[in-house]
Tab-separated table of C-alpha atoms in Angstrom:
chain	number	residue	atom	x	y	z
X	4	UNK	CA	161.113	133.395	155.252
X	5	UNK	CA	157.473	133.804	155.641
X	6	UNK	CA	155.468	136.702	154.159
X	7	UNK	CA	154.123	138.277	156.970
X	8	UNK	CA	158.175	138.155	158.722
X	9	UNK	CA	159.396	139.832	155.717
X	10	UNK	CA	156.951	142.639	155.484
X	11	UNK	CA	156.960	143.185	159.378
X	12	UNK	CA	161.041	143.714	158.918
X	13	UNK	CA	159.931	145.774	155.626
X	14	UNK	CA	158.151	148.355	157.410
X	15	UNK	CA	161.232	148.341	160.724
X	16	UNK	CA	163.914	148.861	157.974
X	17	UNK	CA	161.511	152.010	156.054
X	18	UNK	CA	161.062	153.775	159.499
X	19	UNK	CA	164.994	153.156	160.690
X	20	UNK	CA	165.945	154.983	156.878
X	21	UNK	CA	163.416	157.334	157.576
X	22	UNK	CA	164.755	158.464	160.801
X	23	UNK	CA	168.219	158.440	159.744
X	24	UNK	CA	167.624	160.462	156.995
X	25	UNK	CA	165.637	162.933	159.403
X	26	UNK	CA	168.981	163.233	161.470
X	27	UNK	CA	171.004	163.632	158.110
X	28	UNK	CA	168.360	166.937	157.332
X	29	UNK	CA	168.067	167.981	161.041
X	30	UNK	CA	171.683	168.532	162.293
X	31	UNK	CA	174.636	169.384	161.281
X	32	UNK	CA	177.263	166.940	162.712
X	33	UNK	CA	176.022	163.656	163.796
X	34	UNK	CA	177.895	160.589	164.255
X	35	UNK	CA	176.650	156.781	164.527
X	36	UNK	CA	177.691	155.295	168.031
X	37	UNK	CA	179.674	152.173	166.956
X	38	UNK	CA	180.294	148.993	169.711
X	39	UNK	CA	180.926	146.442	167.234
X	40	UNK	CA	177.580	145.009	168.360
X	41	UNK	CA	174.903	143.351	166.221
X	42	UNK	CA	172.617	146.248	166.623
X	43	UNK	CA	175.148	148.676	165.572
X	44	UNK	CA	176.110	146.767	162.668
X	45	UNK	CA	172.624	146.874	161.882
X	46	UNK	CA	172.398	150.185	162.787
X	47	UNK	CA	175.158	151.287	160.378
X	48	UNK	CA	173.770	148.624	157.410
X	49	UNK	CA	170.730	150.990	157.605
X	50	UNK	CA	172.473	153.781	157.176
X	51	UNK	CA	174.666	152.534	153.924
X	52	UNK	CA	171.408	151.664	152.627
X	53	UNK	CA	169.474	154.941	153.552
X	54	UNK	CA	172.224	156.882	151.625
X	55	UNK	CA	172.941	154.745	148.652
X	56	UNK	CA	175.113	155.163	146.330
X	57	UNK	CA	177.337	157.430	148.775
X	58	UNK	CA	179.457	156.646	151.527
X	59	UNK	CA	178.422	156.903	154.934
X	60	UNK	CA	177.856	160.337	155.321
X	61	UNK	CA	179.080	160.901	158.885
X	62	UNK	CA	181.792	158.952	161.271
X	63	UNK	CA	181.336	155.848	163.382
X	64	UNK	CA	181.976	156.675	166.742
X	65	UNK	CA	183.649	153.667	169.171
X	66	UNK	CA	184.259	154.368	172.699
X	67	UNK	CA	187.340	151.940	173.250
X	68	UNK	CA	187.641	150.579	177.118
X	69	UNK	CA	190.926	149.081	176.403
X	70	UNK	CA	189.275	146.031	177.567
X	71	UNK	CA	187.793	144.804	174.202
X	72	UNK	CA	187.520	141.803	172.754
X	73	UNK	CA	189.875	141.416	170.085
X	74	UNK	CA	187.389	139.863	167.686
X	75	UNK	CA	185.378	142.942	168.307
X	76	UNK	CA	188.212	145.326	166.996
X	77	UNK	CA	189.215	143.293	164.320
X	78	UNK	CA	185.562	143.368	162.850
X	79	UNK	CA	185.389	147.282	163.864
X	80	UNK	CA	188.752	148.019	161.430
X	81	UNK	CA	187.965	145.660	158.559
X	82	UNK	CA	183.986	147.121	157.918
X	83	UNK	CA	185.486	150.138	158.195
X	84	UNK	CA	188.621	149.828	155.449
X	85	UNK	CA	185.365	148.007	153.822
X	86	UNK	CA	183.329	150.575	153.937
X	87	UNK	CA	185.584	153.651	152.920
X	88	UNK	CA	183.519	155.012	156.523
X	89	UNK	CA	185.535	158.039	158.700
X	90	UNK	CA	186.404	155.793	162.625
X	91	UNK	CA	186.488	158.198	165.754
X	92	UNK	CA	187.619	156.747	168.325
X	93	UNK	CA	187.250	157.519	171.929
X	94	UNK	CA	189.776	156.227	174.327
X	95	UNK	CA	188.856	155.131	178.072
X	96	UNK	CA	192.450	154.555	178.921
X	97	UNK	CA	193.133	158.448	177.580
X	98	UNK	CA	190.823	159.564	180.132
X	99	UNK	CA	192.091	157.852	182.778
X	100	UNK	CA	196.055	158.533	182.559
X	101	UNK	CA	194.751	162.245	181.874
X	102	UNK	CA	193.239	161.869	185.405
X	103	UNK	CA	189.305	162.052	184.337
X	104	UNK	CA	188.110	158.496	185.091
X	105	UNK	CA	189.031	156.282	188.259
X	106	UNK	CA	190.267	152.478	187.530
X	107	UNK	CA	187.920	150.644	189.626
X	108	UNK	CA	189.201	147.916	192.128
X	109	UNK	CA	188.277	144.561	193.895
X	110	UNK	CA	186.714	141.217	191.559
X	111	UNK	CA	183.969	143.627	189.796
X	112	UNK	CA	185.694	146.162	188.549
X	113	UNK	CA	185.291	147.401	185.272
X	114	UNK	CA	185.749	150.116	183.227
X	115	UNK	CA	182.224	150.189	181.272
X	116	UNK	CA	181.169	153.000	183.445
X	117	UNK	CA	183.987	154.979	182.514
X	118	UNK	CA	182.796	154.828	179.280
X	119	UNK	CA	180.429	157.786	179.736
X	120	UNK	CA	183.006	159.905	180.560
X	121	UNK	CA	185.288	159.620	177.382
X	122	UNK	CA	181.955	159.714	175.056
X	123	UNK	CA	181.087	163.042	176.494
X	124	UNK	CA	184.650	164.038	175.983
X	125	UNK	CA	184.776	162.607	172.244
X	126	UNK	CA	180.849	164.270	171.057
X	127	UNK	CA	182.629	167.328	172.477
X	128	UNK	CA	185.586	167.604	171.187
X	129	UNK	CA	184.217	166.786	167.357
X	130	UNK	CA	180.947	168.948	168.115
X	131	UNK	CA	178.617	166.097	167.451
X	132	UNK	CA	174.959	167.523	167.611
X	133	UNK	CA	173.420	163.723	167.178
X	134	UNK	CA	174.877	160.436	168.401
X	135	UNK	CA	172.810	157.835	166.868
X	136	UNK	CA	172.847	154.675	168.460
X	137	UNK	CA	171.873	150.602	167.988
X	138	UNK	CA	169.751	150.891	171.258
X	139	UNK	CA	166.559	149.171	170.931
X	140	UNK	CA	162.863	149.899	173.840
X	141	UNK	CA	162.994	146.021	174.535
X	142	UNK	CA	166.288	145.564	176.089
X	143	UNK	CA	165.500	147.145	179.160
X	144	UNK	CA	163.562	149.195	181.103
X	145	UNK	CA	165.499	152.127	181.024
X	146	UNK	CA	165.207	151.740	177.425
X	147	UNK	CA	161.698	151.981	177.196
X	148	UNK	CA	161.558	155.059	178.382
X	149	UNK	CA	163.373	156.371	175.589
X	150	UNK	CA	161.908	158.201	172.425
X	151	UNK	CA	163.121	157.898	168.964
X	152	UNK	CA	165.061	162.058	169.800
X	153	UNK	CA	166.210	162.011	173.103
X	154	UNK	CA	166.940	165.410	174.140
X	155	UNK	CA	170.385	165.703	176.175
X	156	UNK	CA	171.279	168.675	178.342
X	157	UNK	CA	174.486	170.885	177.908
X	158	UNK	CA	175.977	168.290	180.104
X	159	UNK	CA	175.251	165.587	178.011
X	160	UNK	CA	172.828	164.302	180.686
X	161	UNK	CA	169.326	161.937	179.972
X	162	UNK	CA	166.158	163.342	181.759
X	163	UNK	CA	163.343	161.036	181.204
X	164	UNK	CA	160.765	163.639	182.482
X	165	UNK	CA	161.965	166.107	180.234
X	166	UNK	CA	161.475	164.278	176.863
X	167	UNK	CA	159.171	165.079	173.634
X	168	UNK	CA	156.300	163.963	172.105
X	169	UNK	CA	156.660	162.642	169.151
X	170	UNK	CA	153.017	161.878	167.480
X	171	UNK	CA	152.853	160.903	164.319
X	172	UNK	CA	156.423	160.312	163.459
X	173	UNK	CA	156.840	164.638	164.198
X	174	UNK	CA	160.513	164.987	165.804
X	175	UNK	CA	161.373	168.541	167.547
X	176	UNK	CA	165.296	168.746	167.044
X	177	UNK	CA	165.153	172.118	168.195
X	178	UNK	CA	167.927	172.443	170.804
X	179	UNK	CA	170.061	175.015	172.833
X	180	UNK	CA	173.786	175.940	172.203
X	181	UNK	CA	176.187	173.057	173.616
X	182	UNK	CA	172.903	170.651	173.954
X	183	UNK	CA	172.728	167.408	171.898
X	184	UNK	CA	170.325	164.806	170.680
X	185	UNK	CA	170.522	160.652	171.157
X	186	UNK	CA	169.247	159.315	168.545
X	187	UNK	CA	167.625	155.462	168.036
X	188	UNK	CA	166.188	154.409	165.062
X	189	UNK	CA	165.767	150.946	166.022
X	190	UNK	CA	163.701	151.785	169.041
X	191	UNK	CA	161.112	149.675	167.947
X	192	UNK	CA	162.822	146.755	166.919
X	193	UNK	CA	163.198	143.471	169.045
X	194	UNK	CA	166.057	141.183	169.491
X	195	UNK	CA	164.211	138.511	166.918
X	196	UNK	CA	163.435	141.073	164.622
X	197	UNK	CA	167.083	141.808	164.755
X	198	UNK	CA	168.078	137.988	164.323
X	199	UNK	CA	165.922	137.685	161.162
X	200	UNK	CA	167.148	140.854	159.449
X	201	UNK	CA	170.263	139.874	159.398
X	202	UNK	CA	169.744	136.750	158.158
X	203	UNK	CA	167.312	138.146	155.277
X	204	UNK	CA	170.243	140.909	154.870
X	205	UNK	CA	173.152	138.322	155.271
X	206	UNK	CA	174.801	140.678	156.883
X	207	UNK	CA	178.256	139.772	158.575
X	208	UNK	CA	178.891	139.938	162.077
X	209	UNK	CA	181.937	139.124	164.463
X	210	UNK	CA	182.575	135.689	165.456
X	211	UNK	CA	181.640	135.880	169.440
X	212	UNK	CA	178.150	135.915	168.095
X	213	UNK	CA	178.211	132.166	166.835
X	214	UNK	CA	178.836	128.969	169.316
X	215	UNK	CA	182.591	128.489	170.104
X	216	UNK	CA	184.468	126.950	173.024
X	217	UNK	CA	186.159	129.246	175.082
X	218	UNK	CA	187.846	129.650	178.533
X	219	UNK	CA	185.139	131.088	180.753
X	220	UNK	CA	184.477	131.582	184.347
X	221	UNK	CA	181.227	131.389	186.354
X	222	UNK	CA	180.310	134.055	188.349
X	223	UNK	CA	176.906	134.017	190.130
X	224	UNK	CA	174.677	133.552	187.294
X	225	UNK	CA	176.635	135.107	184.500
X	226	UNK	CA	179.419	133.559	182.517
X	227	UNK	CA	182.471	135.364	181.783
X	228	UNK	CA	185.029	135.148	179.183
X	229	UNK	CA	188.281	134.901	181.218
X	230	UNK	CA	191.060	137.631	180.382
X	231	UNK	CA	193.530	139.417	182.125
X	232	UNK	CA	191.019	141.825	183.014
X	233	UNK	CA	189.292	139.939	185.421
X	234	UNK	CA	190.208	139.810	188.966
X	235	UNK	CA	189.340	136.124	189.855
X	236	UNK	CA	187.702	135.689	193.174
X	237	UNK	CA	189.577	132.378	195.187
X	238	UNK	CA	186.853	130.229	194.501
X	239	UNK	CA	186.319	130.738	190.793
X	240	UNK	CA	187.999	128.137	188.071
X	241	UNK	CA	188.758	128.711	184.558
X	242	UNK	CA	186.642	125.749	182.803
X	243	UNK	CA	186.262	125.925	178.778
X	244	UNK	CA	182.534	125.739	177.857
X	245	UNK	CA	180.677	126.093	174.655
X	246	UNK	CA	179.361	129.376	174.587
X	247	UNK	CA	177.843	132.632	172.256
X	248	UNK	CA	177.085	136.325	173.204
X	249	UNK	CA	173.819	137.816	172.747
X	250	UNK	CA	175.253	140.987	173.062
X	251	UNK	CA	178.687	142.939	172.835
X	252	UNK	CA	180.808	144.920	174.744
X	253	UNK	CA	183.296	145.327	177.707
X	254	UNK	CA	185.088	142.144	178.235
X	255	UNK	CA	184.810	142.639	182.186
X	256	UNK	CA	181.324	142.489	182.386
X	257	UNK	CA	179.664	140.482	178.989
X	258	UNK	CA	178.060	137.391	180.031
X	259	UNK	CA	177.978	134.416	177.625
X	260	UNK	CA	175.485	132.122	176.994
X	261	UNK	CA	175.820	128.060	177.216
X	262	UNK	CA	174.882	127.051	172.977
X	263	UNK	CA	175.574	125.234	170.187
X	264	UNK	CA	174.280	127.530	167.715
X	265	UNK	CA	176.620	128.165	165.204
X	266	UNK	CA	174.424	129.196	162.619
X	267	UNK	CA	172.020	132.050	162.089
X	268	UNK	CA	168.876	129.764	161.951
X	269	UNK	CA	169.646	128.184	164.848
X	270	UNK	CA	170.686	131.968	166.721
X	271	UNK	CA	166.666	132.695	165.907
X	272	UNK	CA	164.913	129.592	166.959
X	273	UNK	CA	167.139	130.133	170.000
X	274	UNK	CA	166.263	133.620	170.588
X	275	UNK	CA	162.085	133.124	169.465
X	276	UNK	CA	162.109	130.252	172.626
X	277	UNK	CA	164.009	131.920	175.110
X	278	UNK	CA	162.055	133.744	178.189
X	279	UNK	CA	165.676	135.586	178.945
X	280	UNK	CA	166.767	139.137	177.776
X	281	UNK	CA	169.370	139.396	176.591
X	282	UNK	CA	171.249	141.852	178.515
X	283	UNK	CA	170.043	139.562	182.407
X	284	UNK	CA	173.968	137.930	182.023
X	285	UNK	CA	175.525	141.478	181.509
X	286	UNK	CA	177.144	141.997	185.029
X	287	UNK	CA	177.076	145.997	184.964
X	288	UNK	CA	173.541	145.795	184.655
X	289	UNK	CA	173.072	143.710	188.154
X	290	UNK	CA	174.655	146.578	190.150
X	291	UNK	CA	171.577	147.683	190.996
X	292	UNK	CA	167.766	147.651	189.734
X	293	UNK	CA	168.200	151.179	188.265
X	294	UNK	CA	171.968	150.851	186.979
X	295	UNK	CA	170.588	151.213	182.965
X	296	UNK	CA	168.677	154.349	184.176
X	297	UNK	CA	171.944	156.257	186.108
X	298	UNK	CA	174.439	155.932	183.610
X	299	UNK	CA	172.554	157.076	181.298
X	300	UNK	CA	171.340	160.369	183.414
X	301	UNK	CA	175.326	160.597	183.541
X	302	UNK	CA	175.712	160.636	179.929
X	303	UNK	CA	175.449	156.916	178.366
X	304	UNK	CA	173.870	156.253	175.376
C-alpha cells in the first residue's frame, strides 16, 4: 500500500482512538451503535484497539428490525462470542406488538423507520449517555451537518442549529439531566478510506459485502434482495443477478449493486472509480430529498 495511503489512514485511525477514548473519560454509560455494517465493524475494531489489552469497555448496541439479513446476525453473534463484548439488543418487533410503532403497508413498506423508536426506547431503558456510531460526513448530506458530539435533546431529538463548536479537537459534553450525546468518530473518514483500512487491518466482514449471486428484484433504480418481506408490485420478477452491498441494513430497503468483486482489492478500485454514493440505491433514503435529515430530528443516529 503506498506511503502516503498508509499515513493518511494513520492519522484517521489516531483521531477515531482519540475520540473514543474522550467518550470513555467524558460519560458515564456509553454504548457503540452496532448494524453489522462495515463502518461499525470498523467502528468497534477502533475501539478494541483504543482500549488494548481490555475488553470492550461498554456494550454494542443493535437495533433488530426483524427484517435482517441473516448473514448480518450471524456475523453480529460470532464477533461478539469472539470478542468476549456485552450485545444489547433492541427489538423493532417488541415495539410494535407493545403498540409503539405502526407496521407500514402497500409495496414500500418497511420497518427502518421504526427503528428510531425502539433505539430511543433501548438508550433509555439502559441510561446510555453516548451512542457512538459508524456514521461517516460523506454519506450524505444530512451527515455533513453533523459534528464529531452531537448534542441530543431530552427527547432524543437532532437539532442541527443547535450544535457545538468544536475548534481544535475541544468537545463540550456538558449536558442536561435525561439529554444524550451521538457520537461519530469516523466523521471524517470516506467510504475508500474505509475500503483500504480494512484491507491494511484485514479485518473480517460479513459475506453480503463480497460479489455473490442472489435472487433480487428491480425496483426503479435500486436492486433488492428478494425476501418475504417485500411486497412485490405485479410487474416486478424475481431474476438472480450477481450482486454486493455497499452498505448494510434493513432487508426491505438495501439496494445491491451489479459486481464481480469478490475480493477486497477489487471492492477499492471499485469504490476509487465510482461517481455513486453509496447510500443513492438505499430505498428509505429516496422518500424524499430531506428523509436522512427527519429521522434523524426524530431520533436516528
Amino acid at each position: 500500500m503506498d506511503k502516503y495511503i498508509l499515513e493518511h489512514l494513520e492519522e484517521l485511525e489516531s483521531e477515531a482512538i482519540y475520540i473514543i477514548r474522550e467518550v470513555m473519560a467524558d460519560f458515564d454509560n456509553p454504548v457503540i451503535l452496532f448494524s453489522g455494517g462495515k463502518d461499525s465493524i470498523v467502528l468497534t475494531h477502533l475501539a478494541m484497539k483504543a482500549f488494548y489489552p481490555m475488553n470492550l469497555p461498554f456494550p454494542l448496541v443493535h437495533i433488530d428490525t426483524g427484517h435482517n439479513f441473516p448473514e448480518t446476525i450471524e456475523f453480529r453473534d460470532n464477533l461478539v462470542k469472539e470478542m468476549g463484548a456485552n450485545l444489547i439488543v433492541g427489538s423493532v418487533q417488541k415495539s410494535i406488538d407493545e403498540g409503539k410503532a405502526q407496521e407500514e403497508s402497500g409495496y414500500n413498506a418497511s420497518r427502518n423507520r421504526m427503528q428510531s423508536i425502539t433505539l430511543l426506547d433501548c438508550l433509555e431503558e439502559h441510561k446510555v449517555d453516548a451512542a457512538m456510531g459508524g456514521a461517516r460526513r460523506d454519506e450524505e448530506k444530512a451527515r455533513a451537518k453533523e459534528r464529531f458530539f452531537s448534542h441530543r435533546d431530552d427527547f432524543g431529538q437532532w437539532d442541527p442549529k443547535n450544535q457545538r463548536p468544536e475548534l481544535w479537537h475541544l468537545f463540550n459534553a456538558k449536558m442536561n439531566f435525561g439529554e444524550q450525546f451521538r457520537v461519530f468518530p469516523l466523521s471524517n473518514w470516506t467510504e475508500l478510506d474505509i475500503w483500504q483500512y480494512i484491507a491494511k487491518e484485514d479485518i473480517p466482514l460479513p459475506s453480503l459485502y463480497y460479489s455473490h449471486k442472489r435472487k433480487c428484484i428491480r425496483r426503479g433504480n435500486a436492486i433488492l434482495a428478494y425476501s418475504d418481506y417485500l411486497n412485490l408490485k405485479p410487474d416486478e420478477k424475481v431474476e438472480e443477478i450477481q450482486i454486493r452491498f455497499r452498505t448494510i441494513g434493513d432487508m426491505t430497503i438495501t439496494g445491491a449493486v451489479e459486481s464481480n468483486a469478490t475480493e477486497i482489492e477489487d471492492i477499492v478500485n471499485e469504490v476509487a472509480t465510482t461517481r455513486v454514493t453509496e447510500r443513492n440505491s438505499r430505498a428509505d433514503d429516496a422518500r424524499s430529498e430531506a428523509a436522512m435529515e427527519e429521522r434523524k430530528k426524530e431520533g436516528y443516529f
